[in-house]
mmCIF file of C-alpha atoms and ligand atoms in Angstrom:
data_model
loop_
_atom_site.group_PDB
_atom_site.id
_atom_site.type_symbol
_atom_site.label_atom_id
_atom_site.label_comp_id
_atom_site.label_asym_id
_atom_site.label_seq_id
_atom_site.Cartn_x
_atom_site.Cartn_y
_atom_site.Cartn_z
ATOM 1 C CA MET V 870 -9.987 -10.560 16.828
ATOM 2 C CA PRO V 871 -7.704 -11.241 19.910
ATOM 3 C CA VAL V 872 -9.328 -10.829 23.372
ATOM 4 C CA ILE V 873 -7.669 -11.417 26.451
ATOM 5 C CA ILE V 874 -8.366 -13.837 28.374
ATOM 6 C CA GLN V 875 -6.669 -13.865 32.839
ATOM 7 C CA ILE V 876 -6.710 -17.279 34.149
ATOM 8 C CA PRO V 877 -6.652 -18.354 37.669
ATOM 9 C CA THR V 878 -4.014 -19.285 39.602
ATOM 10 C CA ALA V 879 -5.038 -22.811 40.139
ATOM 11 C CA LEU V 880 -5.572 -23.377 36.452
ATOM 12 C CA ARG V 881 -2.077 -21.180 35.719
ATOM 13 C CA GLN V 882 -0.243 -24.668 36.044
ATOM 14 C CA PHE V 883 -2.155 -26.608 32.620
ATOM 15 C CA ALA V 884 -1.556 -23.328 30.422
ATOM 16 C CA ASP V 885 2.202 -22.529 31.041
ATOM 17 C CA GLY V 886 1.956 -20.785 33.873
ATOM 18 C CA GLN V 887 1.026 -17.563 32.939
ATOM 19 C CA PRO V 888 -1.023 -14.952 34.118
ATOM 20 C CA GLU V 889 -2.670 -14.398 30.859
ATOM 21 C CA ILE V 890 -3.337 -14.841 27.203
ATOM 22 C CA SER V 891 -5.226 -13.940 24.026
ATOM 23 C CA ALA V 892 -7.663 -15.974 21.929
ATOM 24 C CA GLU V 893 -9.648 -15.382 19.119
ATOM 25 C CA GLY V 894 -13.225 -15.771 18.789
ATOM 26 C CA SER V 895 -16.705 -12.591 18.151
ATOM 27 C CA THR V 896 -18.594 -14.629 21.879
ATOM 28 C CA ALA V 897 -17.308 -15.555 25.601
ATOM 29 C CA GLY V 898 -18.220 -18.759 24.991
ATOM 30 C CA ASP V 899 -15.406 -19.380 22.082
ATOM 31 C CA VAL V 900 -12.701 -17.274 23.364
ATOM 32 C CA ILE V 901 -13.266 -19.762 26.382
ATOM 33 C CA ALA V 902 -13.308 -23.071 23.941
ATOM 34 C CA ALA V 903 -10.326 -21.701 21.614
ATOM 35 C CA PHE V 904 -8.812 -21.235 24.861
ATOM 36 C CA ALA V 905 -9.240 -24.892 25.937
ATOM 37 C CA GLU V 906 -9.027 -25.913 22.746
ATOM 38 C CA ARG V 907 -5.155 -24.507 22.911
ATOM 39 C CA TYR V 908 -4.619 -26.052 26.040
ATOM 40 C CA PRO V 909 -6.508 -29.252 26.428
ATOM 41 C CA ASP V 910 -5.109 -30.145 30.132
ATOM 42 C CA ILE V 911 -7.134 -27.087 31.627
ATOM 43 C CA LYS V 912 -10.853 -28.612 29.182
ATOM 44 C CA ARG V 913 -11.725 -30.839 32.748
ATOM 45 C CA HIS V 914 -11.230 -28.686 34.534
ATOM 46 C CA LEU V 915 -13.609 -25.775 32.839
ATOM 47 C CA TYR V 916 -15.861 -28.410 31.596
ATOM 48 C CA ASP V 917 -18.217 -31.253 33.221
ATOM 49 C CA GLU V 918 -18.670 -33.585 31.816
ATOM 50 C CA TYR V 919 -21.266 -32.897 29.390
ATOM 51 C CA GLY V 920 -19.211 -30.201 27.963
ATOM 52 C CA ALA V 921 -20.644 -27.119 29.885
ATOM 53 C CA LEU V 922 -18.620 -24.525 31.481
ATOM 54 C CA ARG V 923 -18.720 -25.503 35.518
ATOM 55 C CA SER V 924 -20.878 -24.442 37.604
ATOM 56 C CA PHE V 925 -18.193 -22.387 40.149
ATOM 57 C CA ILE V 926 -16.274 -20.732 36.285
ATOM 58 C CA ASN V 927 -17.716 -17.168 36.543
ATOM 59 C CA VAL V 928 -16.789 -15.408 33.001
ATOM 60 C CA PHE V 929 -16.322 -12.009 33.827
ATOM 61 C CA LEU V 930 -16.238 -8.849 31.010
ATOM 62 C CA GLY V 931 -14.607 -6.190 32.767
ATOM 63 C CA GLU V 932 -16.821 -5.690 35.446
ATOM 64 C CA ASN V 933 -19.740 -7.892 34.480
ATOM 65 C CA ASN V 934 -20.126 -11.642 35.577
ATOM 66 C CA ILE V 935 -21.141 -12.752 31.728
ATOM 67 C CA LYS V 936 -23.678 -14.512 34.060
ATOM 68 C CA ASN V 937 -25.929 -11.229 33.565
ATOM 69 C CA LEU V 938 -24.993 -10.211 30.149
ATOM 70 C CA GLU V 939 -25.865 -13.161 27.692
ATOM 71 C CA GLY V 940 -24.056 -15.407 28.640
ATOM 72 C CA PRO V 941 -20.764 -17.597 26.687
ATOM 73 C CA ALA V 942 -22.897 -15.579 23.730
ATOM 74 C CA THR V 943 -22.413 -12.210 24.667
ATOM 75 C CA PRO V 944 -20.315 -11.169 22.252
ATOM 76 C CA VAL V 945 -17.262 -9.550 22.797
ATOM 77 C CA LYS V 946 -14.545 -7.391 21.271
ATOM 78 C CA ASP V 947 -10.818 -7.105 19.424
ATOM 79 C CA GLY V 948 -9.206 -6.315 23.365
ATOM 80 C CA ASP V 949 -11.987 -7.251 25.174
ATOM 81 C CA VAL V 950 -10.478 -8.992 28.627
ATOM 82 C CA LEU V 951 -12.183 -12.172 30.046
ATOM 83 C CA ILE V 952 -11.652 -13.051 33.912
ATOM 84 C CA LEU V 953 -11.948 -16.685 35.331
ATOM 85 C CA VAL V 954 -13.010 -16.339 38.556
ATOM 86 C CA PRO V 955 -14.162 -19.787 40.643
ATOM 87 C CA ALA V 956 -16.859 -19.679 42.338
ATOM 88 C CA ILE V 957 -15.983 -22.426 45.765
ATOM 89 C CA ALA V 958 -18.716 -24.415 46.487
ATOM 90 C CA GLY V 959 -19.049 -27.786 48.664
ATOM 91 C CA GLY V 960 -20.288 -30.496 51.380
ATOM 92 C CA THR V 961 -21.501 -32.887 52.628
ATOM 93 C CA GLY V 962 -24.122 -33.042 50.026
ATOM 94 C CA LYS V 963 -25.786 -35.423 53.004
ATOM 95 C CA SER V 964 -29.836 -35.231 52.662
ATOM 96 C CA ALA V 965 -32.344 -34.296 55.560
ATOM 97 C CA MET O 89 2.126 -30.210 53.709
ATOM 98 C CA ILE O 90 -0.080 -27.648 55.518
ATOM 99 C CA LEU O 91 1.213 -25.285 58.343
ATOM 100 C CA LEU O 92 -2.098 -23.544 60.239
ATOM 101 C CA ASP O 93 -1.921 -21.201 62.531
ATOM 102 C CA GLU O 94 -3.251 -22.386 65.787
ATOM 103 C CA GLU O 95 -5.605 -18.815 65.503
ATOM 104 C CA ALA O 96 -6.326 -20.134 62.358
ATOM 105 C CA ARG O 97 -7.756 -22.991 64.035
ATOM 106 C CA LEU O 98 -9.432 -22.271 66.517
ATOM 107 C CA VAL O 99 -11.510 -19.587 63.426
ATOM 108 C CA ILE O 100 -12.372 -22.329 61.687
ATOM 109 C CA ARG O 101 -13.287 -24.579 64.449
ATOM 110 C CA SER O 102 -15.518 -21.935 66.363
ATOM 111 C CA GLU O 103 -16.916 -20.570 63.203
ATOM 112 C CA GLY O 104 -18.190 -25.075 61.926
ATOM 113 C CA GLU O 105 -19.826 -24.680 65.964
ATOM 114 C CA ARG O 106 -21.480 -21.219 65.278
ATOM 115 C CA ALA O 107 -22.776 -21.604 62.277
ATOM 116 C CA TYR O 108 -23.683 -25.115 63.238
ATOM 117 C CA PRO O 109 -26.812 -27.212 61.986
ATOM 118 C CA ASN O 110 -25.134 -25.261 58.896
ATOM 119 C CA GLU O 111 -22.690 -24.935 57.091
ATOM 120 C CA CYS O 112 -20.004 -22.606 57.309
ATOM 121 C CA CYS O 113 -16.862 -21.415 54.764
ATOM 122 C CA GLY O 114 -13.979 -18.662 54.175
ATOM 123 C CA PHE O 115 -10.751 -18.605 52.555
ATOM 124 C CA LEU O 116 -6.680 -19.672 54.226
ATOM 125 C CA ILE O 117 -4.837 -16.956 53.700
ATOM 126 C CA GLY O 118 -0.552 -17.064 54.344
ATOM 127 C CA ARG O 119 2.030 -18.373 52.184
ATOM 128 C CA PHE O 120 4.448 -20.519 50.914
ATOM 129 C CA GLY O 121 7.279 -22.165 52.821
ATOM 130 C CA GLU O 122 9.996 -24.311 52.754
ATOM 131 C CA ALA O 123 9.550 -27.429 50.502
ATOM 132 C CA GLY O 124 6.384 -25.984 48.934
ATOM 133 C CA ALA O 125 4.422 -26.529 52.542
ATOM 134 C CA ARG O 126 1.162 -23.678 52.847
ATOM 135 C CA VAL O 127 1.751 -21.488 55.829
ATOM 136 C CA VAL O 128 -1.608 -20.340 56.796
ATOM 137 C CA THR O 129 -1.209 -17.398 58.765
ATOM 138 C CA GLU O 130 -4.734 -16.675 59.090
ATOM 139 C CA ALA O 131 -8.211 -18.466 58.926
ATOM 140 C CA ARG O 132 -10.927 -15.275 57.273
ATOM 141 C CA PRO O 133 -14.854 -16.582 57.186
ATOM 142 C CA VAL O 134 -17.153 -14.955 55.005
ATOM 143 C CA ARG O 135 -20.870 -15.819 54.669
ATOM 144 C CA ASN O 136 -22.270 -19.217 53.234
ATOM 145 C CA SER O 137 -24.297 -17.476 50.297
ATOM 146 C CA ARG O 138 -26.094 -20.137 50.093
ATOM 147 C CA GLU O 139 -30.013 -19.903 50.057
ATOM 148 C CA LYS O 140 -30.996 -20.411 53.881
ATOM 149 C CA GLU O 141 -32.825 -23.941 53.804
ATOM 150 C CA GLU O 142 -29.561 -26.005 52.147
ATOM 151 C CA ARG O 143 -26.670 -24.521 54.272
ATOM 152 C CA TYR O 144 -26.986 -27.725 56.064
ATOM 153 C CA HIS O 145 -25.314 -30.035 54.268
ATOM 154 C CA ARG O 146 -24.079 -27.108 51.494
ATOM 155 C CA PHE O 147 -22.194 -23.817 51.284
ATOM 156 C CA VAL O 148 -20.454 -21.572 47.949
ATOM 157 C CA ILE O 149 -18.019 -19.031 48.224
ATOM 158 C CA GLU O 150 -19.160 -16.616 45.268
ATOM 159 C CA ALA O 151 -16.740 -15.193 42.843
ATOM 160 C CA GLU O 152 -17.526 -11.234 43.910
ATOM 161 C CA GLU O 153 -16.302 -12.893 47.219
ATOM 162 C CA PHE O 154 -13.119 -14.310 46.227
ATOM 163 C CA MET O 155 -11.888 -11.709 44.160
ATOM 164 C CA ARG O 156 -11.979 -9.665 47.045
ATOM 165 C CA ALA O 157 -10.257 -12.445 49.184
ATOM 166 C CA GLU O 158 -7.527 -12.245 46.484
ATOM 167 C CA ALA O 159 -7.184 -8.843 46.859
ATOM 168 C CA TYR O 160 -7.413 -8.955 50.176
ATOM 169 C CA ALA O 161 -4.314 -11.538 50.290
ATOM 170 C CA ARG O 162 -2.403 -9.188 47.486
ATOM 171 C CA LYS O 163 -2.660 -5.909 49.958
ATOM 172 C CA MET O 164 -1.734 -8.558 52.813
ATOM 173 C CA GLY O 165 2.051 -8.974 50.241
ATOM 174 C CA LEU O 166 0.157 -12.932 50.717
ATOM 175 C CA GLU O 167 -1.527 -15.576 48.673
ATOM 176 C CA LEU O 168 -4.614 -16.906 49.083
ATOM 177 C CA LEU O 169 -3.736 -21.308 49.582
ATOM 178 C CA GLY O 170 -7.529 -22.374 49.763
ATOM 179 C CA PHE O 171 -10.104 -23.063 51.918
ATOM 180 C CA TYR O 172 -12.244 -24.382 54.122
ATOM 181 C CA HIS O 173 -15.533 -26.059 55.614
ATOM 182 C CA SER O 174 -17.615 -28.148 58.295
ATOM 183 C CA HIS O 175 -19.159 -30.965 57.992
ATOM 184 C CA PRO O 176 -22.123 -31.000 59.902
ATOM 185 C CA ASP O 177 -22.773 -34.658 62.062
ATOM 186 C CA HIS O 178 -20.817 -35.806 58.882
ATOM 187 C CA PRO O 179 -17.391 -36.762 58.938
ATOM 188 C CA ALA O 180 -14.756 -34.918 58.300
ATOM 189 C CA GLU O 181 -13.470 -36.359 54.267
ATOM 190 C CA PRO O 182 -14.619 -34.610 50.884
ATOM 191 C CA SER O 183 -17.761 -35.461 49.812
ATOM 192 C CA GLY O 184 -18.785 -36.168 45.386
ATOM 193 C CA TYR O 185 -19.861 -33.252 45.629
ATOM 194 C CA ASP O 186 -16.805 -31.498 47.144
ATOM 195 C CA GLU O 187 -14.257 -32.832 45.060
ATOM 196 C CA GLU O 188 -17.392 -32.082 41.769
ATOM 197 C CA ASN O 189 -16.378 -28.435 42.518
ATOM 198 C CA ALA O 190 -13.418 -28.530 43.400
ATOM 199 C CA LEU O 191 -10.193 -26.610 41.776
ATOM 200 C CA PRO O 192 -6.280 -28.552 41.762
ATOM 201 C CA PHE O 193 -3.333 -26.487 43.706
ATOM 202 C CA TYR O 194 -6.313 -25.287 46.039
ATOM 203 C CA SER O 195 -6.286 -26.877 49.847
ATOM 204 C CA TYR O 196 -9.673 -27.871 51.217
ATOM 205 C CA VAL O 197 -9.560 -27.612 54.981
ATOM 206 C CA ILE O 198 -12.774 -29.325 56.073
ATOM 207 C CA VAL O 199 -14.004 -30.085 60.353
ATOM 208 C CA ALA O 200 -16.253 -32.190 61.791
ATOM 209 C CA VAL O 201 -18.963 -30.315 63.479
ATOM 210 C CA GLU O 202 -20.917 -33.243 65.933
ATOM 211 C CA GLY O 203 -23.868 -32.114 67.211
ATOM 212 C CA GLY O 204 -22.004 -28.677 67.492
ATOM 213 C CA ALA O 205 -19.213 -29.186 68.944
ATOM 214 C CA ALA O 206 -16.059 -28.843 66.318
ATOM 215 C CA LYS O 207 -13.956 -32.258 66.192
ATOM 216 C CA ASN O 208 -11.764 -33.694 63.902
ATOM 217 C CA LEU O 209 -10.354 -31.284 61.108
ATOM 218 C CA THR O 210 -8.757 -32.769 57.635
ATOM 219 C CA SER O 211 -7.039 -31.490 54.784
ATOM 220 C CA TRP O 212 -7.321 -31.885 51.332
ATOM 221 C CA GLU O 213 -6.011 -31.382 47.108
ATOM 222 C CA LEU O 214 -7.752 -31.682 43.859
ATOM 223 C CA SER O 215 -5.588 -34.295 41.856
ATOM 224 C CA ALA O 216 -4.590 -31.956 38.813
ATOM 225 C CA ASP O 217 -6.332 -34.655 36.606
ATOM 226 C CA ARG O 218 -9.254 -34.894 39.504
ATOM 227 C CA ALA O 219 -8.943 -38.064 39.886
ATOM 228 C CA GLY O 220 -9.782 -37.518 43.002
ATOM 229 C CA PHE O 221 -8.767 -36.013 47.186
ATOM 230 C CA VAL O 222 -5.407 -36.285 48.150
ATOM 231 C CA ASN O 223 -4.734 -36.170 52.216
ATOM 232 C CA GLU O 224 -3.061 -33.274 52.647
ATOM 233 C CA PRO O 225 -0.996 -33.474 56.195
ATOM 234 C CA ILE O 226 -1.595 -31.240 58.947
ATOM 235 C CA GLY O 227 1.130 -28.920 61.208
ATOM 236 C CA ALA O 228 2.057 -26.278 62.859
ATOM 237 C CA ILE O 229 3.998 -22.883 62.200
ATOM 238 C CA PRO O 230 8.149 -23.310 63.495
ATOM 239 C CA ALA O 231 8.803 -20.624 65.012
ATOM 240 C CA ALA O 232 11.205 -19.952 62.694
ATOM 241 C CA PHE O 233 8.867 -19.647 60.075
ATOM 242 C CA TRP O 234 7.719 -16.412 62.110
ATOM 243 C CA ASN O 235 11.335 -15.382 62.284
ATOM 244 C CA ALA O 236 12.130 -14.823 59.114
ATOM 245 C CA ASN O 237 9.136 -14.496 57.365
ATOM 246 C CA ILE O 238 7.218 -10.240 58.813
ATOM 247 C CA ILE O 239 3.510 -10.111 58.419
ATOM 248 C CA ASN O 240 1.526 -8.199 59.927
ATOM 249 C CA ILE O 241 -1.342 -9.565 62.134
ATOM 250 C CA ASP O 242 -3.247 -6.517 62.319
ATOM 251 C CA LYS O 243 -5.828 -8.804 60.406
ATOM 252 C CA GLU O 244 -7.214 -6.149 58.323
ATOM 253 C CA ASP O 245 -11.147 -5.171 56.997
ATOM 254 C CA ILE O 246 -11.492 -5.186 53.276
HETATM 255 ZN ZN1 LIG P 994 -18.021 -30.736 52.304
#
């Protein structure tokens, strides 16, 4: 079941410059994993060293952040569109 | 190379001072110029969405705000080129936390704010392999850029 993934500008360089691709899977997490398998250079930007999606990577299924649905286990169907959107975080990290 | 408009620098510095002792954050908007230089014509403040008690050493720009900024840039015929944030009473150098959370491609401008006064301004780009931040020289926008590029300078709220 192909699902469309919209790739953020910053990560297109790791996916042959494409703004979107299609990948297979029955959950949002599976589809993104299939995408990352195809473009291994993108993996380190999507996943942390423990293999979890990085906290700043948000996945929208249409209008809804999958955090507010079932997370990576959110079911997807043929023709759905997943949008990868970064949140931007940082700071000095100093303690009070 | 990142070329920062004078007004954009002013916005970054004054936002850093206004937010002190907390961190400020915002978007850098403009277009690519000669030799791939990022030409920032607007610094656009956004709220720091971290919990109040964390804002002295952390910032976050939510995904929804990110989408709004991209849409704004597109509407203006420009691009989202990066982000700025402040380091209250801390050098203008990226922290490990900055690095963990960064994306390649974008410029990360940092302004040091010492005792409430904006000081050093630096810019950084994450290497494609996430090995670390590389310092990026900051320059001024040459007059020729403005002559060759028509940019609507009436900044809009969206
Ligand atoms: Zn920082």
